[in-house]
Amino acid sequence: NEVCELNFAGNSSVLFPEEKSFISHYEQCYLDTILTAISEDRYCSLPALVTSVDGIKVGITETGQSNYPGMFLKGTGSNSLRAIFPAVPLKTEQVNSTNEKIIEEANYIAKVNTPFALPWRCLLIARKDAELIENNIPFLLAEKCVLDDTGWIKAGKAAWEWYSVRNIYGVDFKSGINTDTYKYYIDFASANGIEYIVMDGGWSDNININQPIPSVKIKEIINYGKKKNVGVILWMFWYALLNDLNGYLDDYADWGAAGIKVDFMQRADQLMVNYYEQIASAAAKRKLLVDFHGAFKPNGLQRKYPNVLNFEGVNGGEKNKFNHKITPMHNVTLPFTRMLAGPMDYTPGAMKNETSKGFCVNYTIPMSQGTRCHQAGMYIMYESPLQTLCDNASHYLAEPKFTRFISQIPTTWDETIALSGKVKEYVVVARRNGDKWYIGGMTNWATRDMDLTLDFLDDGEWEIEFVADGINADRYPSDYKLSKEILKSKILKFSMASGGGYAAILKKADQ
């Protein structure tokens, strides 16, 4: 076992992503409560965020985790949290074609050879909420890269067809899981400088995951993408991949795929943590990118194997299709909580936007809560080296100016400055990529008037291109203003509507 207890003074509160089982997708909303209210039979995954009575924030996570289970924190009924861990599985059995269940566990959490480096336990401490966003200790403490050649690893954006159930329109073929639909997404990606498409569940047999369904000509699709400079990322169940990891990855590499999206792991015991690393290593040998879904939070593996571009482990935009939980307040909580651990595959870009009263669950034509600019702000706010344009490609093509704007936002950053923010209320960040600056803002259901000093800008004349909530965004959340002008001073003023946001691109005027 490992004994770890965190004791806090006074009547501290906590944002607590409560779990009901170690078998989890790690996609919980953050329960806002006091530590003393959490009994010993309740526990959460990481990261968690504790706030002291004097407002000091303490983010809790881990990194450098290899050959070791994930840490969870349970309550004590007092001002402390104690670590608990899933045990090593001794016997599992197949539940169905895609998954297994644990039927016998050991009385220990890990079996290792010494000497052995345990994971780092990270406390990210901030006097001001916004300081948490600038803290990159989990990455700095992670194991350094073990790959000799990383030049082939290319971050970027991906057009995704699952969210909209491939309901494209205005075409002369039947949309669905078929070659023509995937080529349509490739054409859209190519026209907008989007580096990848993701072929999500359904393109192949669920068990024999190198066997495309009859309507999908996989080699033709991948070769078509290569001609258009668009890589293809292939989705699969983790358990199917486990059956023949090297064989399947050899096939994907031979086809010319750019990467894999591995889903439904739902565990964080030692065996599963090791399996993540096996996938990362095997994929790297074949120059394949990796996106982990149904996954625990980033644990440092993305530094050790930088072909691992993303982890899900977040209650993200895809849940708009299922429930009412993805609110603007939830969205402005994530930068101070889940994002502390590292990149997250939230999948932003919803083009159907609604008020809290107007929102309803629609699986095939999904919508989001909050404004269009709330979604635009996510492309700068949320760290995600493989960032998604989640919605229907036909929606994006119908609004080319907005699509061009979000498509030009990069997915990796050289510098981050948290300009302002308060947990659960609002947040504004500035990020630099090369010689351009990007500013993203998001608010909860409260309207905000922002007045920010941009003293990080070099002297000289700057051009700003931005999308801001339209004058009627409170009634029609998809309303936005897109404009380009010369920045008159280093004071930036803008307003965010209820559930709103803001996104801006700044470059020297003579560029």
PDB file of N, CA and C in Angstrom, residues 204-294:
ATOM      1  N   SER A 204     -15.072  -0.036 -38.486  1.00  0.00           N
ATOM      2  CA  SER A 204     -14.532  -1.398 -38.582  1.00  0.00           C
ATOM      3  C   SER A 204     -15.367  -2.360 -37.750  1.00  0.00           C
ATOM      4  N   ASP A 205     -15.100  -3.627 -37.907  1.00  0.00           N
ATOM      5  CA  ASP A 205     -15.637  -4.631 -37.003  1.00  0.00           C
ATOM      6  C   ASP A 205     -15.103  -4.345 -35.604  1.00  0.00           C
ATOM      7  N   ASN A 206     -15.922  -4.536 -34.570  1.00  0.00           N
ATOM      8  CA  ASN A 206     -15.495  -4.212 -33.207  1.00  0.00           C
ATOM      9  C   ASN A 206     -14.465  -5.174 -32.651  1.00  0.00           C
ATOM     10  N   ILE A 207     -14.401  -6.375 -33.168  1.00  0.00           N
ATOM     11  CA  ILE A 207     -13.454  -7.379 -32.666  1.00  0.00           C
ATOM     12  C   ILE A 207     -12.224  -7.429 -33.555  1.00  0.00           C
ATOM     13  N   ASN A 208     -12.430  -7.630 -34.828  1.00  0.00           N
ATOM     14  CA  ASN A 208     -11.325  -7.648 -35.786  1.00  0.00           C
ATOM     15  C   ASN A 208     -11.169  -6.230 -36.334  1.00  0.00           C
ATOM     16  N   ILE A 209     -10.391  -5.443 -35.627  1.00  0.00           N
ATOM     17  CA  ILE A 209     -10.371  -4.002 -35.894  1.00  0.00           C
ATOM     18  C   ILE A 209      -9.453  -3.613 -37.050  1.00  0.00           C
ATOM     19  N   ASN A 210      -9.018  -4.593 -37.813  1.00  0.00           N
ATOM     20  CA  ASN A 210      -8.366  -4.299 -39.096  1.00  0.00           C
ATOM     21  C   ASN A 210      -9.268  -4.707 -40.255  1.00  0.00           C
ATOM     22  N   GLN A 211     -10.552  -4.939 -39.944  1.00  0.00           N
ATOM     23  CA  GLN A 211     -11.525  -5.316 -40.954  1.00  0.00           C
ATOM     24  C   GLN A 211     -12.573  -4.214 -41.106  1.00  0.00           C
ATOM     25  N   PRO A 212     -12.412  -3.309 -42.086  1.00  0.00           N
ATOM     26  CA  PRO A 212     -13.411  -2.260 -42.290  1.00  0.00           C
ATOM     27  C   PRO A 212     -14.759  -2.872 -42.689  1.00  0.00           C
ATOM     28  N   ILE A 213     -15.837  -2.160 -42.373  1.00  0.00           N
ATOM     29  CA  ILE A 213     -17.144  -2.609 -42.834  1.00  0.00           C
ATOM     30  C   ILE A 213     -17.207  -2.424 -44.350  1.00  0.00           C
ATOM     31  N   PRO A 214     -18.128  -3.106 -45.032  1.00  0.00           N
ATOM     32  CA  PRO A 214     -18.129  -3.084 -46.505  1.00  0.00           C
ATOM     33  C   PRO A 214     -18.228  -1.700 -47.131  1.00  0.00           C
ATOM     34  N   SER A 215     -18.895  -0.750 -46.470  1.00  0.00           N
ATOM     35  CA  SER A 215     -19.072   0.582 -47.062  1.00  0.00           C
ATOM     36  C   SER A 215     -17.864   1.489 -46.898  1.00  0.00           C
ATOM     37  N   VAL A 216     -16.819   0.995 -46.219  1.00  0.00           N
ATOM     38  CA  VAL A 216     -15.638   1.812 -45.945  1.00  0.00           C
ATOM     39  C   VAL A 216     -14.425   1.231 -46.658  1.00  0.00           C
ATOM     40  N   LYS A 217     -13.901   1.965 -47.625  1.00  0.00           N
ATOM     41  CA  LYS A 217     -12.682   1.571 -48.324  1.00  0.00           C
ATOM     42  C   LYS A 217     -11.523   2.314 -47.672  1.00  0.00           C
ATOM     43  N   ILE A 218     -10.953   1.684 -46.658  1.00  0.00           N
ATOM     44  CA  ILE A 218     -10.047   2.386 -45.761  1.00  0.00           C
ATOM     45  C   ILE A 218      -8.786   2.867 -46.468  1.00  0.00           C
ATOM     46  N   LYS A 219      -8.185   2.071 -47.295  1.00  0.00           N
ATOM     47  CA  LYS A 219      -6.957   2.494 -47.975  1.00  0.00           C
ATOM     48  C   LYS A 219      -7.238   3.650 -48.937  1.00  0.00           C
ATOM     49  N   GLU A 220      -8.376   3.596 -49.591  1.00  0.00           N
ATOM     50  CA  GLU A 220      -8.749   4.678 -50.501  1.00  0.00           C
ATOM     51  C   GLU A 220      -8.942   5.983 -49.728  1.00  0.00           C
ATOM     52  N   ILE A 221      -9.563   5.896 -48.574  1.00  0.00           N
ATOM     53  CA  ILE A 221      -9.796   7.079 -47.743  1.00  0.00           C
ATOM     54  C   ILE A 221      -8.472   7.672 -47.273  1.00  0.00           C
ATOM     55  N   ILE A 222      -7.580   6.830 -46.749  1.00  0.00           N
ATOM     56  CA  ILE A 222      -6.302   7.314 -46.239  1.00  0.00           C
ATOM     57  C   ILE A 222      -5.454   7.912 -47.366  1.00  0.00           C
ATOM     58  N   ASN A 223      -5.430   7.260 -48.501  1.00  0.00           N
ATOM     59  CA  ASN A 223      -4.665   7.792 -49.632  1.00  0.00           C
ATOM     60  C   ASN A 223      -5.255   9.104 -50.139  1.00  0.00           C
ATOM     61  N   TYR A 224      -6.566   9.216 -50.118  1.00  0.00           N
ATOM     62  CA  TYR A 224      -7.228  10.470 -50.498  1.00  0.00           C
ATOM     63  C   TYR A 224      -6.816  11.584 -49.539  1.00  0.00           C
ATOM     64  N   GLY A 225      -6.762  11.238 -48.247  1.00  0.00           N
ATOM     65  CA  GLY A 225      -6.318  12.220 -47.262  1.00  0.00           C
ATOM     66  C   GLY A 225      -4.888  12.667 -47.498  1.00  0.00           C
ATOM     67  N   LYS A 226      -4.025  11.757 -47.840  1.00  0.00           N
ATOM     68  CA  LYS A 226      -2.624  12.115 -48.086  1.00  0.00           C
ATOM     69  C   LYS A 226      -2.512  13.114 -49.243  1.00  0.00           C
ATOM     70  N   LYS A 227      -3.302  12.914 -50.282  1.00  0.00           N
ATOM     71  CA  LYS A 227      -3.278  13.846 -51.416  1.00  0.00           C
ATOM     72  C   LYS A 227      -3.740  15.236 -51.000  1.00  0.00           C
ATOM     73  N   LYS A 228      -4.590  15.287 -49.967  1.00  0.00           N
ATOM     74  CA  LYS A 228      -5.142  16.552 -49.494  1.00  0.00           C
ATOM     75  C   LYS A 228      -4.412  17.084 -48.252  1.00  0.00           C
ATOM     76  N   ASN A 229      -3.299  16.415 -47.856  1.00  0.00           N
ATOM     77  CA  ASN A 229      -2.534  16.796 -46.658  1.00  0.00           C
ATOM     78  C   ASN A 229      -3.366  16.703 -45.373  1.00  0.00           C
ATOM     79  N   VAL A 230      -4.206  15.689 -45.312  1.00  0.00           N
ATOM     80  CA  VAL A 230      -5.038  15.442 -44.132  1.00  0.00           C
ATOM     81  C   VAL A 230      -4.786  14.017 -43.644  1.00  0.00           C
ATOM     82  N   GLY A 231      -4.317  13.885 -42.398  1.00  0.00           N
ATOM     83  CA  GLY A 231      -4.080  12.576 -41.830  1.00  0.00           C
ATOM     84  C   GLY A 231      -5.362  11.970 -41.283  1.00  0.00           C
ATOM     85  N   VAL A 232      -5.384  10.653 -41.196  1.00  0.00           N
ATOM     86  CA  VAL A 232      -6.566   9.929 -40.720  1.00  0.00           C
ATOM     87  C   VAL A 232      -6.227   9.213 -39.412  1.00  0.00           C
ATOM     88  N   ILE A 233      -7.036   9.486 -38.380  1.00  0.00           N
ATOM     89  CA  ILE A 233      -6.886   8.864 -37.068  1.00  0.00           C
ATOM     90  C   ILE A 233      -8.024   7.870 -36.878  1.00  0.00           C
ATOM     91  N   LEU A 234      -7.695   6.646 -36.485  1.00  0.00           N
ATOM     92  CA  LEU A 234      -8.660   5.553 -36.421  1.00  0.00           C
ATOM     93  C   LEU A 234      -9.028   5.214 -34.980  1.00  0.00           C
ATOM     94  N   TRP A 235     -10.319   5.095 -34.724  1.00  0.00           N
ATOM     95  CA  TRP A 235     -10.854   4.771 -33.398  1.00  0.00           C
ATOM     96  C   TRP A 235     -10.950   3.254 -33.230  1.00  0.00           C
ATOM     97  N   MET A 236     -10.771   2.802 -31.960  1.00  0.00           N
ATOM     98  CA  MET A 236     -11.002   1.395 -31.643  1.00  0.00           C
ATOM     99  C   MET A 236     -11.221   1.192 -30.146  1.00  0.00           C
ATOM    100  N   PHE A 237     -11.894   0.069 -29.792  1.00  0.00           N
ATOM    101  CA  PHE A 237     -11.989  -0.361 -28.400  1.00  0.00           C
ATOM    102  C   PHE A 237     -10.618  -0.855 -27.938  1.00  0.00           C
ATOM    103  N   TRP A 238     -10.247  -0.495 -26.699  1.00  0.00           N
ATOM    104  CA  TRP A 238      -8.946  -0.904 -26.168  1.00  0.00           C
ATOM    105  C   TRP A 238      -8.822  -2.421 -26.090  1.00  0.00           C
ATOM    106  N   TYR A 239      -9.924  -3.091 -25.721  1.00  0.00           N
ATOM    107  CA  TYR A 239      -9.836  -4.534 -25.488  1.00  0.00           C
ATOM    108  C   TYR A 239      -9.595  -5.285 -26.789  1.00  0.00           C
ATOM    109  N   ALA A 240     -10.190  -4.782 -27.873  1.00  0.00           N
ATOM    110  CA  ALA A 240      -9.933  -5.397 -29.173  1.00  0.00           C
ATOM    111  C   ALA A 240      -8.476  -5.193 -29.578  1.00  0.00           C
ATOM    112  N   LEU A 241      -7.944  -3.993 -29.326  1.00  0.00           N
ATOM    113  CA  LEU A 241      -6.549  -3.718 -29.652  1.00  0.00           C
ATOM    114  C   LEU A 241      -5.608  -4.612 -28.854  1.00  0.00           C
ATOM    115  N   LEU A 242      -5.993  -4.901 -27.607  1.00  0.00           N
ATOM    116  CA  LEU A 242      -5.167  -5.741 -26.732  1.00  0.00           C
ATOM    117  C   LEU A 242      -4.926  -7.123 -27.324  1.00  0.00           C
ATOM    118  N   ASN A 243      -5.903  -7.625 -28.090  1.00  0.00           N
ATOM    119  CA  ASN A 243      -5.794  -8.994 -28.611  1.00  0.00           C
ATOM    120  C   ASN A 243      -4.593  -9.180 -29.529  1.00  0.00           C
ATOM    121  N   ASP A 244      -4.227  -8.126 -30.249  1.00  0.00           N
ATOM    122  CA  ASP A 244      -3.077  -8.225 -31.159  1.00  0.00           C
ATOM    123  C   ASP A 244      -2.525  -6.822 -31.398  1.00  0.00           C
ATOM    124  N   LEU A 245      -1.948  -6.247 -30.354  1.00  0.00           N
ATOM    125  CA  LEU A 245      -1.487  -4.861 -30.414  1.00  0.00           C
ATOM    126  C   LEU A 245      -0.543  -4.628 -31.581  1.00  0.00           C
ATOM    127  N   ASN A 246       0.497  -5.429 -31.672  1.00  0.00           N
ATOM    128  CA  ASN A 246       1.500  -5.200 -32.711  1.00  0.00           C
ATOM    129  C   ASN A 246       0.959  -5.482 -34.104  1.00  0.00           C
ATOM    130  N   GLY A 247       0.143  -6.520 -34.223  1.00  0.00           N
ATOM    131  CA  GLY A 247      -0.400  -6.857 -35.535  1.00  0.00           C
ATOM    132  C   GLY A 247      -1.318  -5.776 -36.065  1.00  0.00           C
ATOM    133  N   TYR A 248      -2.211  -5.295 -35.218  1.00  0.00           N
ATOM    134  CA  TYR A 248      -3.133  -4.250 -35.670  1.00  0.00           C
ATOM    135  C   TYR A 248      -2.388  -2.958 -35.996  1.00  0.00           C
ATOM    136  N   LEU A 249      -1.435  -2.576 -35.142  1.00  0.00           N
ATOM    137  CA  LEU A 249      -0.707  -1.342 -35.412  1.00  0.00           C
ATOM    138  C   LEU A 249       0.141  -1.462 -36.672  1.00  0.00           C
ATOM    139  N   ASP A 250       0.664  -2.652 -36.941  1.00  0.00           N
ATOM    140  CA  ASP A 250       1.379  -2.863 -38.201  1.00  0.00           C
ATOM    141  C   ASP A 250       0.460  -2.607 -39.390  1.00  0.00           C
ATOM    142  N   ASP A 251      -0.765  -3.101 -39.298  1.00  0.00           N
ATOM    143  CA  ASP A 251      -1.713  -2.899 -40.395  1.00  0.00           C
ATOM    144  C   ASP A 251      -2.030  -1.422 -40.570  1.00  0.00           C
ATOM    145  N   TYR A 252      -2.294  -0.720 -39.464  1.00  0.00           N
ATOM    146  CA  TYR A 252      -2.622   0.707 -39.561  1.00  0.00           C
ATOM    147  C   TYR A 252      -1.469   1.495 -40.172  1.00  0.00           C
ATOM    148  N   ALA A 253      -0.245   1.148 -39.738  1.00  0.00           N
ATOM    149  CA  ALA A 253       0.927   1.828 -40.286  1.00  0.00           C
ATOM    150  C   ALA A 253       1.083   1.529 -41.779  1.00  0.00           C
ATOM    151  N   ASP A 254       0.848   0.281 -42.152  1.00  0.00           N
ATOM    152  CA  ASP A 254       0.942  -0.089 -43.570  1.00  0.00           C
ATOM    153  C   ASP A 254      -0.097   0.661 -44.405  1.00  0.00           C
ATOM    154  N   TRP A 255      -1.273   0.876 -43.829  1.00  0.00           N
ATOM    155  CA  TRP A 255      -2.310   1.625 -44.542  1.00  0.00           C
ATOM    156  C   TRP A 255      -1.941   3.102 -44.701  1.00  0.00           C
ATOM    157  N   GLY A 256      -1.081   3.589 -43.793  1.00  0.00           N
ATOM    158  CA  GLY A 256      -0.709   4.998 -43.825  1.00  0.00           C
ATOM    159  C   GLY A 256      -1.492   5.862 -42.865  1.00  0.00           C
ATOM    160  N   ALA A 257      -2.146   5.240 -41.871  1.00  0.00           N
ATOM    161  CA  ALA A 257      -2.896   6.013 -40.877  1.00  0.00           C
ATOM    162  C   ALA A 257      -1.956   6.927 -40.099  1.00  0.00           C
ATOM    163  N   ALA A 258      -2.501   8.056 -39.625  1.00  0.00           N
ATOM    164  CA  ALA A 258      -1.693   9.007 -38.858  1.00  0.00           C
ATOM    165  C   ALA A 258      -1.677   8.691 -37.373  1.00  0.00           C
ATOM    166  N   GLY A 259      -2.712   8.017 -36.885  1.00  0.00           N
ATOM    167  CA  GLY A 259      -2.762   7.751 -35.455  1.00  0.00           C
ATOM    168  C   GLY A 259      -3.965   6.925 -35.074  1.00  0.00           C
ATOM    169  N   ILE A 260      -4.118   6.718 -33.754  1.00  0.00           N
ATOM    170  CA  ILE A 260      -5.199   5.900 -33.221  1.00  0.00           C
ATOM    171  C   ILE A 260      -5.877   6.626 -32.069  1.00  0.00           C
ATOM    172  N   LYS A 261      -7.169   6.368 -31.922  1.00  0.00           N
ATOM    173  CA  LYS A 261      -7.958   6.862 -30.801  1.00  0.00           C
ATOM    174  C   LYS A 261      -8.463   5.632 -30.054  1.00  0.00           C
ATOM    175  N   VAL A 262      -7.921   5.405 -28.866  1.00  0.00           N
ATOM    176  CA  VAL A 262      -8.183   4.179 -28.104  1.00  0.00           C
ATOM    177  C   VAL A 262      -9.183   4.505 -27.004  1.00  0.00           C
ATOM    178  N   ASP A 263     -10.246   3.705 -26.888  1.00  0.00           N
ATOM    179  CA  ASP A 263     -11.382   4.109 -26.065  1.00  0.00           C
ATOM    180  C   ASP A 263     -11.805   3.020 -25.069  1.00  0.00           C
ATOM    181  N   PHE A 264     -12.509   3.462 -24.026  1.00  0.00           N
ATOM    182  CA  PHE A 264     -13.217   2.623 -23.053  1.00  0.00           C
ATOM    183  C   PHE A 264     -12.297   1.834 -22.124  1.00  0.00           C
ATOM    184  N   MET A 265     -11.122   2.386 -21.767  1.00  0.00           N
ATOM    185  CA  MET A 265     -10.261   1.674 -20.822  1.00  0.00           C
ATOM    186  C   MET A 265     -10.892   1.606 -19.425  1.00  0.00           C
ATOM    187  N   GLN A 266     -11.364   2.740 -18.914  1.00  0.00           N
ATOM    188  CA  GLN A 266     -12.207   2.800 -17.709  1.00  0.00           C
ATOM    189  C   GLN A 266     -11.548   2.301 -16.424  1.00  0.00           C
ATOM    190  N   ARG A 267     -10.253   2.152 -16.411  1.00  0.00           N
ATOM    191  CA  ARG A 267      -9.566   1.671 -15.211  1.00  0.00           C
ATOM    192  C   ARG A 267      -8.264   2.431 -15.024  1.00  0.00           C
ATOM    193  N   ALA A 268      -7.737   2.366 -13.771  1.00  0.00           N
ATOM    194  CA  ALA A 268      -6.461   3.024 -13.472  1.00  0.00           C
ATOM    195  C   ALA A 268      -5.581   2.146 -12.601  1.00  0.00           C
ATOM    196  N   ASP A 269      -5.799   0.830 -12.620  1.00  0.00           N
ATOM    197  CA  ASP A 269      -4.933  -0.072 -11.864  1.00  0.00           C
ATOM    198  C   ASP A 269      -3.589  -0.228 -12.568  1.00  0.00           C
ATOM    199  N   GLN A 270      -2.659  -0.916 -11.908  1.00  0.00           N
ATOM    200  CA  GLN A 270      -1.301  -1.032 -12.442  1.00  0.00           C
ATOM    201  C   GLN A 270      -1.278  -1.653 -13.835  1.00  0.00           C
ATOM    202  N   LEU A 271      -2.080  -2.671 -14.071  1.00  0.00           N
ATOM    203  CA  LEU A 271      -2.062  -3.325 -15.370  1.00  0.00           C
ATOM    204  C   LEU A 271      -2.530  -2.373 -16.470  1.00  0.00           C
ATOM    205  N   MET A 272      -3.558  -1.583 -16.174  1.00  0.00           N
ATOM    206  CA  MET A 272      -4.067  -0.663 -17.186  1.00  0.00           C
ATOM    207  C   MET A 272      -3.093   0.481 -17.435  1.00  0.00           C
ATOM    208  N   VAL A 273      -2.474   0.998 -16.379  1.00  0.00           N
ATOM    209  CA  VAL A 273      -1.462   2.052 -16.552  1.00  0.00           C
ATOM    210  C   VAL A 273      -0.342   1.541 -17.448  1.00  0.00           C
ATOM    211  N   ASN A 274       0.072   0.295 -17.227  1.00  0.00           N
ATOM    212  CA  ASN A 274       1.114  -0.293 -18.063  1.00  0.00           C
ATOM    213  C   ASN A 274       0.660  -0.452 -19.507  1.00  0.00           C
ATOM    214  N   TYR A 275      -0.628  -0.750 -19.667  1.00  0.00           N
ATOM    215  CA  TYR A 275      -1.141  -0.944 -21.018  1.00  0.00           C
ATOM    216  C   TYR A 275      -1.113   0.364 -21.806  1.00  0.00           C
ATOM    217  N   TYR A 276      -1.435   1.480 -21.149  1.00  0.00           N
ATOM    218  CA  TYR A 276      -1.306   2.780 -21.816  1.00  0.00           C
ATOM    219  C   TYR A 276       0.112   2.948 -22.376  1.00  0.00           C
ATOM    220  N   GLU A 277       1.086   2.622 -21.548  1.00  0.00           N
ATOM    221  CA  GLU A 277       2.474   2.832 -21.963  1.00  0.00           C
ATOM    222  C   GLU A 277       2.873   1.869 -23.079  1.00  0.00           C
ATOM    223  N   GLN A 278       2.347   0.647 -23.031  1.00  0.00           N
ATOM    224  CA  GLN A 278       2.615  -0.293 -24.121  1.00  0.00           C
ATOM    225  C   GLN A 278       2.073   0.245 -25.442  1.00  0.00           C
ATOM    226  N   ILE A 279       0.868   0.799 -25.398  1.00  0.00           N
ATOM    227  CA  ILE A 279       0.286   1.378 -26.608  1.00  0.00           C
ATOM    228  C   ILE A 279       1.137   2.538 -27.107  1.00  0.00           C
ATOM    229  N   ALA A 280       1.511   3.436 -26.190  1.00  0.00           N
ATOM    230  CA  ALA A 280       2.303   4.603 -26.574  1.00  0.00           C
ATOM    231  C   ALA A 280       3.611   4.191 -27.229  1.00  0.00           C
ATOM    232  N   SER A 281       4.288   3.211 -26.631  1.00  0.00           N
ATOM    233  CA  SER A 281       5.573   2.757 -27.158  1.00  0.00           C
ATOM    234  C   SER A 281       5.413   2.072 -28.509  1.00  0.00           C
ATOM    235  N   ALA A 282       4.456   1.166 -28.600  1.00  0.00           N
ATOM    236  CA  ALA A 282       4.251   0.436 -29.854  1.00  0.00           C
ATOM    237  C   ALA A 282       3.826   1.386 -30.971  1.00  0.00           C
ATOM    238  N   ALA A 283       2.985   2.369 -30.630  1.00  0.00           N
ATOM    239  CA  ALA A 283       2.555   3.338 -31.632  1.00  0.00           C
ATOM    240  C   ALA A 283       3.722   4.199 -32.091  1.00  0.00           C
ATOM    241  N   ALA A 284       4.573   4.615 -31.163  1.00  0.00           N
ATOM    242  CA  ALA A 284       5.722   5.453 -31.518  1.00  0.00           C
ATOM    243  C   ALA A 284       6.660   4.739 -32.483  1.00  0.00           C
ATOM    244  N   LYS A 285       6.841   3.446 -32.289  1.00  0.00           N
ATOM    245  CA  LYS A 285       7.725   2.676 -33.183  1.00  0.00           C
ATOM    246  C   LYS A 285       7.216   2.698 -34.620  1.00  0.00           C
ATOM    247  N   ARG A 286       5.916   2.908 -34.765  1.00  0.00           N
ATOM    248  CA  ARG A 286       5.305   2.910 -36.100  1.00  0.00           C
ATOM    249  C   ARG A 286       4.909   4.322 -36.545  1.00  0.00           C
ATOM    250  N   LYS A 287       5.347   5.318 -35.765  1.00  0.00           N
ATOM    251  CA  LYS A 287       5.059   6.722 -36.051  1.00  0.00           C
ATOM    252  C   LYS A 287       3.555   6.982 -36.134  1.00  0.00           C
ATOM    253  N   LEU A 288       2.871   6.506 -35.088  1.00  0.00           N
ATOM    254  CA  LEU A 288       1.436   6.718 -34.958  1.00  0.00           C
ATOM    255  C   LEU A 288       1.158   7.593 -33.744  1.00  0.00           C
ATOM    256  N   LEU A 289       0.276   8.572 -33.907  1.00  0.00           N
ATOM    257  CA  LEU A 289      -0.171   9.394 -32.794  1.00  0.00           C
ATOM    258  C   LEU A 289      -1.184   8.616 -31.953  1.00  0.00           C
ATOM    259  N   VAL A 290      -1.379   9.062 -30.700  1.00  0.00           N
ATOM    260  CA  VAL A 290      -2.322   8.389 -29.807  1.00  0.00           C
ATOM    261  C   VAL A 290      -3.202   9.424 -29.116  1.00  0.00           C
ATOM    262  N   ASP A 291      -4.504   9.140 -29.109  1.00  0.00           N
ATOM    263  CA  ASP A 291      -5.492   9.916 -28.351  1.00  0.00           C
ATOM    264  C   ASP A 291      -6.229   8.918 -27.461  1.00  0.00           C
ATOM    265  N   PHE A 292      -6.123   9.079 -26.141  1.00  0.00           N
ATOM    266  CA  PHE A 292      -6.762   8.155 -25.198  1.00  0.00           C
ATOM    267  C   PHE A 292      -8.140   8.683 -24.805  1.00  0.00           C
ATOM    268  N   HIS A 293      -9.166   7.868 -25.025  1.00  0.00           N
ATOM    269  CA  HIS A 293     -10.524   8.196 -24.595  1.00  0.00           C
ATOM    270  C   HIS A 293     -11.005   7.145 -23.598  1.00  0.00           C
ATOM    271  N   GLY A 294     -12.093   7.490 -22.866  1.00  0.00           N
ATOM    272  CA  GLY A 294     -12.505   6.602 -21.786  1.00  0.00           C
ATOM    273  C   GLY A 294     -11.338   6.391 -20.845  1.00  0.00           C
TER     274      GLY A 294
END
